[in-house]
Tab-separated table of C-alpha atoms and ligand atoms in Angstrom:
chain	number	residue	atom	x	y	z
A	1	MET	CA	81.269	38.522	79.835
A	2	THR	CA	83.891	38.755	77.148
A	3	LEU	CA	85.496	35.828	75.465
A	4	THR	CA	89.264	35.977	74.966
A	5	ILE	CA	90.518	34.381	71.775
A	6	ASP	CA	94.145	33.294	71.449
A	7	ILE	CA	96.070	31.571	68.684
A	8	ALA	CA	98.577	28.821	69.577
A	9	ARG	CA	100.615	26.204	67.770
A	10	SER	CA	99.555	23.364	70.055
A	11	VAL	CA	96.851	22.570	72.595
A	12	PRO	CA	97.798	24.224	75.910
A	13	ARG	CA	98.058	21.813	78.848
A	14	ASP	CA	95.600	23.465	81.181
A	15	VAL	CA	92.461	23.818	79.023
A	16	GLY	CA	89.201	22.370	80.319
A	17	ALA	CA	88.030	21.023	76.976
A	18	VAL	CA	89.363	20.269	73.514
A	19	GLY	CA	87.086	20.523	70.489
A	20	ILE	CA	88.041	17.956	67.858
A	21	PRO	CA	86.570	18.518	64.386
A	22	VAL	CA	85.214	15.322	62.815
A	23	ALA	CA	84.060	15.245	59.210
A	24	SER	CA	81.134	13.096	58.099
A	25	GLU	CA	83.497	11.149	55.838
A	26	GLY	CA	87.150	10.086	55.890
A	27	PRO	CA	89.319	9.278	58.879
A	28	VAL	CA	88.454	10.233	62.461
A	29	PRO	CA	91.260	12.215	64.181
A	30	ARG	CA	93.295	9.832	66.353
A	31	SER	CA	93.346	12.315	69.236
A	32	LEU	CA	89.658	11.516	69.809
A	33	GLY	CA	90.498	7.891	70.599
A	34	LEU	CA	87.286	6.578	69.015
A	35	SER	CA	86.709	4.765	65.746
A	36	ARG	CA	84.168	5.773	63.104
A	37	ALA	CA	82.136	2.667	63.967
A	38	ARG	CA	82.114	3.561	67.642
A	39	LEU	CA	81.070	7.142	66.872
A	40	THR	CA	78.256	5.843	64.679
A	41	ASP	CA	77.115	3.561	67.515
A	42	LEU	CA	77.013	6.600	69.766
A	43	GLY	CA	74.777	8.394	67.268
A	44	PHE	CA	77.459	10.810	66.081
A	45	ASP	CA	77.876	10.960	62.309
A	46	GLY	CA	79.876	14.172	61.893
A	47	ARG	CA	77.014	16.283	60.604
A	48	ALA	CA	77.890	19.984	60.774
A	49	GLY	CA	76.967	21.339	64.178
A	50	GLN	CA	76.621	17.972	65.901
A	51	THR	CA	78.621	17.527	69.128
A	52	LEU	CA	79.566	14.588	71.329
A	53	VAL	CA	81.164	15.022	74.731
A	54	VAL	CA	83.697	12.272	75.440
A	55	PRO	CA	84.517	12.178	79.140
A	56	ALA	CA	88.166	11.461	79.955
A	57	ALA	CA	89.548	9.921	83.142
A	58	THR	CA	92.257	12.569	83.258
A	59	GLY	CA	93.080	15.673	81.267
A	60	PRO	CA	90.686	17.834	79.322
A	61	THR	CA	87.226	16.718	78.227
A	62	LEU	CA	87.201	15.875	74.538
A	63	ILE	CA	84.317	17.174	72.453
A	64	ALA	CA	83.813	15.845	68.946
A	65	VAL	CA	82.296	18.537	66.733
A	66	GLY	CA	80.806	17.676	63.371
A	67	ILE	CA	82.002	19.649	60.342
A	68	GLY	CA	80.007	17.758	57.711
A	69	SER	CA	81.305	16.743	54.325
A	70	ARG	CA	84.019	18.598	52.499
A	71	LYS	CA	81.665	20.038	49.905
A	72	GLU	CA	79.421	21.671	52.504
A	73	ARG	CA	82.362	23.115	54.415
A	74	ASN	CA	81.963	26.871	54.351
A	75	PRO	CA	81.863	29.758	56.822
A	76	ARG	CA	78.216	29.070	57.582
A	77	THR	CA	78.687	25.437	58.608
A	78	LEU	CA	81.849	26.286	60.547
A	79	ARG	CA	80.094	29.132	62.376
A	80	ASN	CA	77.325	26.701	63.301
A	81	ALA	CA	79.872	24.102	64.393
A	82	ALA	CA	81.675	26.626	66.595
A	83	ALA	CA	78.387	27.761	68.117
A	84	ALA	CA	77.455	24.162	68.902
A	85	LEU	CA	80.895	23.556	70.365
A	86	ALA	CA	80.604	26.647	72.568
A	87	ARG	CA	77.283	25.377	73.908
A	88	ALA	CA	78.654	21.864	74.489
A	89	ALA	CA	81.663	23.337	76.312
A	90	ALA	CA	79.670	25.857	78.348
A	91	LYS	CA	80.537	24.126	81.641
A	92	HIS	CA	84.232	24.733	81.037
A	93	THR	CA	86.005	28.065	81.241
A	94	SER	CA	88.599	27.295	78.576
A	95	LEU	CA	88.566	25.444	75.286
A	96	ALA	CA	91.145	24.682	72.600
A	97	THR	CA	90.290	23.577	69.075
A	98	THR	CA	91.736	23.087	65.597
A	99	LEU	CA	88.380	24.030	64.065
A	100	ALA	CA	89.928	27.014	62.229
A	101	ASP	CA	92.453	24.765	60.530
A	102	VAL	CA	90.315	22.210	58.706
A	103	GLU	CA	90.522	21.138	55.086
A	104	GLY	CA	88.260	22.673	52.491
A	105	ALA	CA	87.873	26.185	53.896
A	106	SER	CA	90.008	29.310	53.719
A	107	ASN	CA	91.729	29.687	57.080
A	108	ARG	CA	90.931	33.366	57.264
A	109	ALA	CA	87.209	33.045	56.542
A	110	ALA	CA	87.009	29.968	58.766
A	111	ALA	CA	88.650	31.714	61.718
A	112	GLN	CA	86.361	34.703	61.334
A	113	ALA	CA	83.220	32.574	61.217
A	114	ILE	CA	84.353	30.399	64.108
A	115	VAL	CA	85.108	33.324	66.381
A	116	GLU	CA	81.707	34.786	65.516
A	117	GLY	CA	80.093	31.447	66.370
A	118	PHE	CA	81.877	31.204	69.730
A	119	ILE	CA	81.150	34.755	70.829
A	120	LEU	CA	77.557	34.897	69.587
A	121	ALA	CA	76.555	31.519	71.033
A	122	SER	CA	78.110	32.458	74.393
A	123	TYR	CA	76.098	35.691	74.538
A	124	ARG	CA	73.729	36.135	77.450
A	125	PHE	CA	71.983	39.250	78.712
A	126	THR	CA	72.333	39.204	82.493
A	127	ASN	CA	72.389	42.921	83.373
A	128	HIS	CA	69.135	42.670	85.275
A	129	LYS	CA	69.618	39.245	86.919
A	130	SER	CA	70.434	39.430	90.631
A	131	ASP	CA	71.765	35.887	90.468
A	132	LYS	CA	74.367	36.174	87.725
A	133	PRO	CA	75.371	32.827	86.225
A	134	LYS	CA	78.959	32.128	87.238
A	135	GLY	CA	81.722	30.615	85.140
A	136	GLY	CA	81.011	29.906	81.519
A	137	LEU	CA	83.383	29.776	78.586
A	138	SER	CA	85.779	32.728	78.790
A	139	HIS	CA	88.880	31.614	76.889
A	140	VAL	CA	89.181	29.957	73.477
A	141	VAL	CA	92.468	28.886	71.927
A	142	LEU	CA	92.512	28.388	68.161
A	143	VAL	CA	95.221	25.890	67.377
A	144	ALA	CA	96.929	26.716	64.082
A	145	GLY	CA	99.659	25.186	61.957
A	146	ALA	CA	102.749	27.143	60.931
A	147	SER	CA	101.402	27.949	57.470
A	148	SER	CA	97.892	28.874	58.604
A	149	GLU	CA	98.728	30.916	61.678
A	150	ALA	CA	98.822	34.343	60.023
A	151	ALA	CA	95.519	33.886	58.193
A	152	ILE	CA	93.837	32.492	61.309
A	153	THR	CA	95.089	35.412	63.390
A	154	ALA	CA	93.716	37.934	60.874
A	155	GLY	CA	90.382	36.156	60.513
A	156	ALA	CA	89.965	35.755	64.264
A	157	ARG	CA	90.583	39.443	64.775
A	158	ARG	CA	87.955	40.397	62.219
A	159	GLY	CA	85.541	37.896	63.750
A	160	SER	CA	85.965	39.332	67.233
A	161	VAL	CA	85.500	42.931	66.089
A	162	ILE	CA	82.286	41.946	64.305
A	163	ALA	CA	80.912	39.696	67.053
A	164	GLU	CA	81.643	42.284	69.745
A	165	ALA	CA	79.663	44.791	67.694
A	166	VAL	CA	76.774	42.329	67.475
A	167	THR	CA	76.990	41.972	71.255
A	168	VAL	CA	76.682	45.755	71.621
A	169	ALA	CA	73.587	45.765	69.403
A	170	ARG	CA	72.031	42.829	71.274
A	171	ASP	CA	72.636	44.513	74.624
A	172	LEU	CA	70.988	47.702	73.380
A	173	ALA	CA	67.921	45.856	72.075
A	174	ASN	CA	67.582	43.676	75.195
A	175	THR	CA	67.793	46.664	77.547
A	176	PRO	CA	64.449	47.557	79.164
A	177	PRO	CA	62.969	50.790	77.824
A	178	ALA	CA	63.359	52.745	81.086
A	179	TYR	CA	67.105	52.071	80.901
A	180	LEU	CA	67.479	53.005	77.251
A	181	THR	CA	65.704	56.176	76.219
A	182	ALA	CA	66.566	58.215	73.144
A	183	ARG	CA	68.871	60.335	75.329
A	184	HIS	CA	70.684	57.218	76.597
A	185	MET	CA	71.037	55.951	73.044
A	186	ALA	CA	72.649	59.239	72.003
A	187	GLU	CA	75.028	59.020	74.984
A	188	ARG	CA	76.044	55.494	73.964
A	189	ALA	CA	76.603	56.762	70.435
A	190	GLU	CA	78.841	59.569	71.835
A	191	GLU	CA	80.958	56.999	73.711
A	192	ILE	CA	81.204	54.706	70.712
A	193	ALA	CA	82.077	57.614	68.400
A	194	ALA	CA	84.813	58.820	70.752
A	195	THR	CA	86.533	55.436	70.950
A	196	ASN	CA	86.102	54.469	67.292
A	197	GLY	CA	87.114	57.565	65.380
A	198	LEU	CA	83.662	58.692	64.269
A	199	GLU	CA	82.345	62.210	63.836
A	200	ILE	CA	79.073	62.697	65.664
A	201	GLU	CA	76.264	65.232	65.803
A	202	VAL	CA	73.279	64.861	68.119
A	203	PHE	CA	70.104	66.817	67.371
A	204	GLY	CA	67.525	67.460	70.121
A	205	LYS	CA	63.969	68.657	69.973
A	206	GLU	CA	64.612	72.343	69.200
A	207	GLU	CA	67.099	71.476	66.478
A	208	LEU	CA	64.695	68.965	64.952
A	209	GLU	CA	62.038	71.698	64.941
A	210	ARG	CA	64.423	74.052	63.111
A	211	MET	CA	65.315	71.243	60.694
A	212	GLY	CA	61.680	70.504	59.900
A	213	CYS	CA	61.792	66.884	61.078
A	214	GLY	CA	58.057	66.625	61.642
A	215	GLY	CA	58.047	62.828	61.536
A	216	ILE	CA	60.319	62.263	64.518
A	217	LEU	CA	58.667	65.156	66.357
A	218	GLY	CA	55.140	63.903	65.632
A	219	VAL	CA	55.892	60.427	66.964
A	220	ASN	CA	57.632	61.951	69.987
A	221	GLN	CA	54.734	64.281	70.851
A	222	GLY	CA	53.066	61.972	73.384
A	223	SER	CA	56.240	61.337	75.353
A	224	VAL	CA	57.872	63.158	78.267
A	225	GLU	CA	61.227	61.896	76.920
A	226	PRO	CA	62.734	64.117	74.214
A	227	PRO	CA	63.790	62.644	70.853
A	228	ARG	CA	67.326	62.384	69.514
A	229	LEU	CA	68.556	62.215	65.966
A	230	VAL	CA	72.145	61.018	65.868
A	231	LYS	CA	74.367	61.488	62.835
A	232	LEU	CA	77.621	59.536	62.757
A	233	VAL	CA	80.265	59.805	60.056
A	234	TYR	CA	83.139	57.452	59.343
A	235	ARG	CA	85.514	59.243	57.002
A	236	PRO	CA	88.522	57.295	55.703
A	237	SER	CA	91.156	59.055	53.629
A	238	ASN	CA	90.436	58.727	49.880
A	239	PRO	CA	87.106	56.951	50.355
A	240	SER	CA	86.117	54.487	47.637
A	241	GLY	CA	82.474	55.513	47.872
A	242	HIS	CA	79.859	56.741	50.325
A	243	VAL	CA	77.041	54.718	51.867
A	244	ALA	CA	74.340	56.062	54.188
A	245	LEU	CA	72.681	53.850	56.792
A	246	VAL	CA	69.431	54.908	58.467
A	247	GLY	CA	68.103	53.031	61.502
A	248	LYS	CA	64.662	53.054	63.095
A	249	GLY	CA	65.221	53.900	66.740
A	250	VAL	CA	61.796	53.612	68.314
A	251	MET	CA	62.965	53.101	71.860
A	252	TYR	CA	59.607	51.732	72.897
A	253	ASP	CA	56.604	51.309	70.630
A	254	SER	CA	53.318	51.280	72.542
A	255	GLY	CA	51.477	52.035	69.311
A	256	GLY	CA	50.582	55.527	70.613
A	257	ILE	CA	46.872	56.430	70.491
A	258	SER	CA	46.477	53.288	68.314
A	259	LEU	CA	47.558	51.412	71.441
A	260	LYS	CA	48.880	47.881	71.117
A	261	PRO	CA	47.242	45.108	73.182
A	262	SER	CA	49.230	43.955	76.259
A	263	ASP	CA	50.442	40.711	74.719
A	264	GLY	CA	53.848	39.119	74.290
A	265	MET	CA	54.442	41.084	71.125
A	266	HIS	CA	53.953	44.343	72.973
A	267	VAL	CA	56.592	43.270	75.539
A	268	MET	CA	59.061	42.931	72.661
A	269	MET	CA	58.598	46.551	71.629
A	270	LYS	CA	61.616	47.595	73.674
A	271	MET	CA	63.450	46.098	70.673
A	272	ASP	CA	61.859	48.509	68.212
A	273	MET	CA	65.213	50.311	68.094
A	274	SER	CA	67.002	47.244	66.678
A	275	GLY	CA	67.582	48.977	63.331
A	276	ALA	CA	69.312	51.940	64.987
A	277	ALA	CA	71.307	49.512	67.154
A	278	ALA	CA	72.482	47.644	64.038
A	279	VAL	CA	73.582	50.920	62.420
A	280	LEU	CA	75.427	52.065	65.556
A	281	ALA	CA	77.099	48.666	65.941
A	282	THR	CA	78.150	48.713	62.284
A	283	MET	CA	79.644	52.200	62.623
A	284	SER	CA	81.633	51.031	65.659
A	285	THR	CA	83.596	48.483	63.581
A	286	LEU	CA	84.642	50.537	60.563
A	287	LYS	CA	87.909	51.956	61.826
A	288	ALA	CA	89.051	48.623	63.277
A	289	LEU	CA	88.160	46.875	60.008
A	290	ARG	CA	89.880	49.622	57.971
A	291	CYS	CA	86.774	50.151	55.881
A	292	LYS	CA	87.617	52.028	52.657
A	293	THR	CA	84.128	53.428	52.150
A	294	GLN	CA	82.789	56.567	53.788
A	295	VAL	CA	79.736	55.690	55.875
A	296	THR	CA	77.170	58.050	57.349
A	297	GLY	CA	74.781	56.634	59.920
A	298	TYR	CA	71.522	58.163	61.120
A	299	LEU	CA	69.772	56.918	64.252
A	300	CYS	CA	66.173	58.173	64.442
A	301	CYS	CA	65.371	57.873	68.137
A	302	THR	CA	62.167	58.474	70.076
A	303	ASP	CA	59.578	56.400	71.859
A	304	ASN	CA	55.963	56.175	70.710
A	305	LEU	CA	53.534	56.784	73.565
A	306	PRO	CA	49.921	57.891	74.037
A	307	SER	CA	49.096	60.914	76.216
A	308	GLY	CA	47.155	64.163	76.122
A	309	SER	CA	49.839	65.614	73.889
A	310	ALA	CA	50.226	62.609	71.570
A	311	PHE	CA	49.793	62.897	67.815
A	312	LYS	CA	46.364	61.792	66.655
A	313	LEU	CA	44.611	60.002	63.828
A	314	GLY	CA	43.776	62.638	61.243
A	315	ASP	CA	46.811	64.765	62.096
A	316	VAL	CA	49.042	65.774	59.209
A	317	LEU	CA	52.815	65.692	59.654
A	318	THR	CA	55.307	67.564	57.441
A	319	PHE	CA	58.658	65.850	56.963
A	320	ARG	CA	62.159	67.197	56.374
A	321	ASN	CA	61.801	66.969	52.567
A	322	GLY	CA	58.541	68.949	52.627
A	323	LYS	CA	56.165	66.063	51.942
A	324	THR	CA	53.117	65.541	54.163
A	325	ALA	CA	51.337	62.491	55.561
A	326	GLU	CA	47.925	62.079	57.100
A	327	ILE	CA	48.028	59.800	60.133
A	328	HIS	CA	45.590	56.888	59.960
A	329	ASN	CA	47.325	54.747	62.557
A	330	THR	CA	49.829	56.043	65.114
A	331	ASP	CA	51.286	52.529	65.349
A	332	ALA	CA	52.717	52.923	61.844
A	333	GLU	CA	55.342	55.218	63.372
A	334	GLY	CA	58.577	53.679	62.110
A	335	ARG	CA	58.138	55.012	58.580
A	336	LEU	CA	57.503	58.487	60.037
A	337	VAL	CA	60.837	58.681	61.866
A	338	LEU	CA	62.667	57.084	58.922
A	339	ALA	CA	61.131	59.653	56.539
A	340	ASP	CA	63.158	62.407	58.212
A	341	GLY	CA	66.282	60.251	58.501
A	342	LEU	CA	66.170	59.263	54.821
A	343	SER	CA	65.491	62.869	53.729
A	344	LEU	CA	68.576	64.033	55.622
A	345	ALA	CA	70.670	61.158	54.291
A	346	VAL	CA	69.771	62.063	50.691
A	347	GLU	CA	71.037	65.617	51.295
A	348	ASP	CA	74.548	64.180	51.882
A	349	LYS	CA	74.447	62.754	48.288
A	350	PRO	CA	75.612	59.227	49.146
A	351	ASP	CA	76.255	56.668	46.400
A	352	ALA	CA	73.717	54.343	48.000
A	353	MET	CA	71.552	54.056	51.105
A	354	ILE	CA	70.104	51.345	53.299
A	355	ASP	CA	67.470	51.760	55.945
A	356	ILE	CA	66.975	49.042	58.518
A	357	ALA	CA	63.863	48.848	60.645
A	358	THR	CA	61.597	46.634	62.719
A	359	LEU	CA	58.856	48.010	60.531
A	360	THR	CA	55.929	45.641	60.043
A	361	GLY	CA	54.220	42.666	61.635
A	362	ALA	CA	53.368	41.807	58.020
A	363	VAL	CA	56.961	40.801	57.252
A	364	MET	CA	56.775	38.327	60.113
A	365	SER	CA	53.614	36.797	58.602
A	366	ALA	CA	55.258	36.634	55.190
A	367	LEU	CA	58.763	35.419	56.018
A	368	GLY	CA	58.742	34.231	59.632
A	369	THR	CA	61.436	34.819	62.223
A	370	ARG	CA	64.586	33.758	60.366
A	371	ILE	CA	64.328	35.666	57.085
A	372	ALA	CA	64.155	39.431	56.744
A	373	GLY	CA	62.462	41.308	53.924
A	374	ILE	CA	64.362	43.508	51.483
A	375	LEU	CA	62.919	45.956	48.945
A	376	GLY	CA	64.596	48.660	46.945
A	377	ASN	CA	64.714	50.885	43.880
A	378	ASP	CA	67.946	49.526	42.369
A	379	GLN	CA	68.251	45.820	41.619
A	380	LYS	CA	72.066	45.750	41.626
A	381	TRP	CA	72.167	47.346	45.034
A	382	VAL	CA	69.483	45.018	46.414
A	383	GLN	CA	71.392	42.036	45.042
A	384	GLN	CA	74.655	43.269	46.569
A	385	ILE	CA	72.967	43.331	49.980
A	386	ILE	CA	71.316	39.911	49.515
A	387	ASN	CA	74.764	38.511	48.610
A	388	SER	CA	76.265	40.010	51.761
A	389	GLY	CA	73.429	38.481	53.774
A	390	ASP	CA	74.164	35.060	52.247
A	391	HIS	CA	77.813	35.542	52.973
A	392	VAL	CA	77.246	36.172	56.693
A	393	ASP	CA	74.255	33.806	57.032
A	394	GLU	CA	71.593	36.460	57.598
A	395	LEU	CA	68.886	35.490	55.135
A	396	LEU	CA	67.135	38.171	53.108
A	397	TRP	CA	64.256	37.690	50.713
A	398	GLN	CA	63.259	40.347	48.218
A	399	LEU	CA	59.649	41.516	47.979
A	400	PRO	CA	58.425	43.651	45.077
A	401	LEU	CA	58.266	47.423	45.359
A	402	HIS	CA	55.207	47.391	43.149
A	403	ARG	CA	54.269	50.924	42.002
A	404	ASP	CA	50.588	50.073	41.493
A	405	TYR	CA	50.255	49.703	45.259
A	406	ARG	CA	51.223	53.345	45.754
A	407	ARG	CA	47.571	54.294	45.328
A	408	LEU	CA	46.802	52.434	48.556
A	409	LEU	CA	48.581	55.321	50.306
A	410	ASP	CA	46.550	58.067	48.610
A	411	SER	CA	45.090	60.614	51.030
A	412	SER	CA	42.400	63.211	50.364
A	413	VAL	CA	44.074	65.830	52.578
A	414	ALA	CA	47.851	65.163	52.451
A	415	ASP	CA	50.453	63.759	50.044
A	416	MET	CA	49.827	60.291	51.464
A	417	LYS	CA	48.423	58.324	54.371
A	418	ASN	CA	50.819	56.584	56.715
A	419	VAL	CA	49.178	53.173	56.158
A	420	GLY	CA	47.990	51.241	53.137
A	421	GLY	CA	45.174	48.714	53.254
A	422	PRO	CA	44.996	45.515	55.286
A	423	TYR	CA	47.160	43.564	52.814
A	424	GLY	CA	50.671	43.885	51.452
A	425	GLY	CA	51.858	45.798	54.500
A	426	VAL	CA	55.569	45.259	53.868
A	427	ILE	CA	55.252	46.702	50.376
A	428	THR	CA	53.098	49.715	51.260
A	429	ALA	CA	55.495	50.552	54.110
A	430	ALA	CA	58.426	50.461	51.667
A	431	LEU	CA	56.501	52.560	49.122
A	432	PHE	CA	55.984	55.140	51.849
A	433	LEU	CA	59.738	55.214	52.518
A	434	GLN	CA	60.490	55.517	48.809
A	435	GLU	CA	58.934	58.997	48.898
A	436	PHE	CA	61.999	60.145	50.834
A	437	VAL	CA	64.927	58.625	48.950
A	438	GLY	CA	64.955	60.722	45.782
A	439	LYS	CA	67.030	59.069	43.054
A	440	VAL	CA	69.630	57.537	45.341
A	441	PRO	CA	69.988	53.730	45.028
A	442	TRP	CA	68.232	52.578	48.166
A	443	ALA	CA	67.229	49.376	49.909
A	444	HIS	CA	64.999	48.842	52.890
A	445	LEU	CA	65.502	45.945	55.321
A	446	ASP	CA	62.436	44.989	57.348
A	447	ILE	CA	63.789	43.099	60.361
A	448	ALA	CA	60.590	42.983	62.459
A	449	GLY	CA	60.395	39.184	62.211
A	450	THR	CA	64.070	38.524	62.812
A	451	MET	CA	64.830	40.958	65.651
A	452	ASN	CA	64.178	38.366	68.353
A	453	SER	CA	64.812	34.676	68.847
A	454	ASP	CA	62.584	32.639	71.165
A	455	SER	CA	65.326	30.115	71.833
A	456	ASP	CA	69.046	29.444	71.666
A	457	ASP	CA	69.642	28.209	68.130
A	458	VAL	CA	73.214	27.819	66.813
A	459	TRP	CA	74.735	31.311	67.031
A	460	LEU	CA	71.424	32.946	67.923
A	461	SER	CA	70.925	33.324	71.640
A	462	ARG	CA	67.496	33.795	73.143
A	463	GLY	CA	66.381	37.430	72.965
A	464	ALA	CA	67.555	40.192	70.660
A	465	THR	CA	69.436	38.900	67.613
A	466	ALA	CA	70.994	42.137	66.285
A	467	PHE	CA	69.957	40.821	62.875
A	468	GLY	CA	71.347	42.864	60.019
A	469	THR	CA	74.455	44.068	61.828
A	470	ARG	CA	76.765	41.550	60.164
A	471	THR	CA	75.126	42.104	56.783
A	472	LEU	CA	75.613	45.871	57.012
A	473	ILE	CA	79.248	45.428	58.022
A	474	ASP	CA	79.806	43.104	55.079
A	475	VAL	CA	78.060	45.488	52.666
A	476	VAL	CA	80.024	48.578	53.601
A	477	THR	CA	83.406	46.851	53.909
A	478	SER	CA	83.012	45.270	50.451
A	479	PHE	CA	81.226	48.228	48.852
A	480	ALA	CA	81.290	48.778	45.111
A	481	ARG	CA	79.125	51.536	43.622
A	482	PRO	CA	75.924	49.920	42.282
B	1	BES	N1	57.256	48.056	65.535
B	1	BES	C1	56.098	47.611	64.853
B	1	BES	C2	56.348	46.381	63.968
B	1	BES	C3	56.722	45.110	64.657
B	1	BES	C4	55.798	44.104	64.834
B	1	BES	C5	58.029	44.857	65.029
B	1	BES	C6	56.144	42.913	65.409
B	1	BES	C7	58.382	43.667	65.602
B	1	BES	C8	57.443	42.684	65.793
B	1	BES	C9	55.585	48.720	63.947
B	1	BES	O1	55.784	50.004	64.390
B	1	BES	C10	54.104	48.538	63.843
B	1	BES	O2	53.443	48.661	64.820
B	1	BES	N2	53.639	48.249	62.626
B	1	BES	C11	52.257	48.078	62.395
B	1	BES	C12	51.915	48.803	61.120
B	1	BES	C13	50.453	48.847	60.825
B	1	BES	C14	49.749	49.732	61.851
B	1	BES	C15	50.265	49.398	59.438
B	1	BES	C16	51.972	46.582	62.244
B	1	BES	O3	52.781	45.897	61.644
B	1	BES	O4	50.975	46.134	62.773
B	2	MN	MN1	54.241	50.649	65.688
B	3	ZN	ZN1	57.381	50.270	65.674
């Protein structure tokens, strides 16, 4: 279901609901027909994200939506308010609101955040439901004043491009593994490249053999489904820099010979391609957003399955850059596919790189399900990405890339093992990846904890979150060489 967003100068007559922004201080808009005292009695104090449905005898339903105090009014609170409003208005098909035209926020940034909030909170994955939910919010009208209309139109457009990309990434991650193999992922990338002005190259098994991508091939060995490495390039004229994005695309992670137990976590392993989905979704927006930076994206796609042909503990894999790793756990497969992707990305000599991966359960223990881990070899670059995350409300927390822990990866037969000890798993995973980035400024995002949401929560909808997509878009569209 897509949500149409329109801009108008007044509330259209035929809308089902009208969202009326109410601050936590100052006057209450007269159109609501309720006093501050009455609202307080009803338990509504205007906190950002609070909603109150006010039934009307005739005409549209009025919905008060809290926008907090003026000093906390920013894209984040407005995105949350819009998401709450979308949920409160879910019974209606159309909604009008002046939420993009409130005091204390730039109209452009507000409109962008609000459109993101509406689209992301309305997201549902129903492809495999026989009983598809009918109706639902399908039309939002942003009411704008004469002086704010242009900025609101521009912001809303940017917001819809970004939120639609997040929707694409969520759909990919929510899709059951039989419906989204590495080959399907490459086909989706072909479609997206064709409609969004991207160059694309897809490498299959034989090509990966010729290229020496022993990591992707090793992980793929147990599967009857062939792997795919997808390279996408967005090339603007006179680029202001070049960023490479590398995504873990483990289409389904059973753990391989180090088989995972059949618990709820294992069921989520269809989402182990969330990093690749975030990269693909990011690439899809760059032309529409007129990104000035050249961006190369690598999707490292294969499943990880046990069979008579699967790679084994004790095996040694040789990666694209010539380094070798002794396998101590076939469930530490993400770093193996990323090793080849990062090695290839370095060969393009980008100004900076980011890899994004559902890499470790350890990051979930450390930071939970709302904050992703970030590590890197260049503090300015790491900080740039953290700032983008703050900007789009995807929280990142830096963990140390502590060199002393490198010895935990020492192997007696190869250049390294593919796992460290029982502790510090986020760090040892990142130290493994660092072996493949050369001297390029690089950051690693571990989104294992944040890839899924157990419940609807502001703009997060239950299921795949597409975490990182909006951060990556912000990073590359505001890129300055670190
Ligand atoms: N895909 C998993 C990590 C994961 C865990 C993602 C939970 C999302 C939620 C990854 O491939 C994995 O299995 N990592 C192992 C590494 C270990 C064997 C060193 C882990 O974290 O247990
Ligand atoms: Mn694994
Ligand atoms: Zn995995």
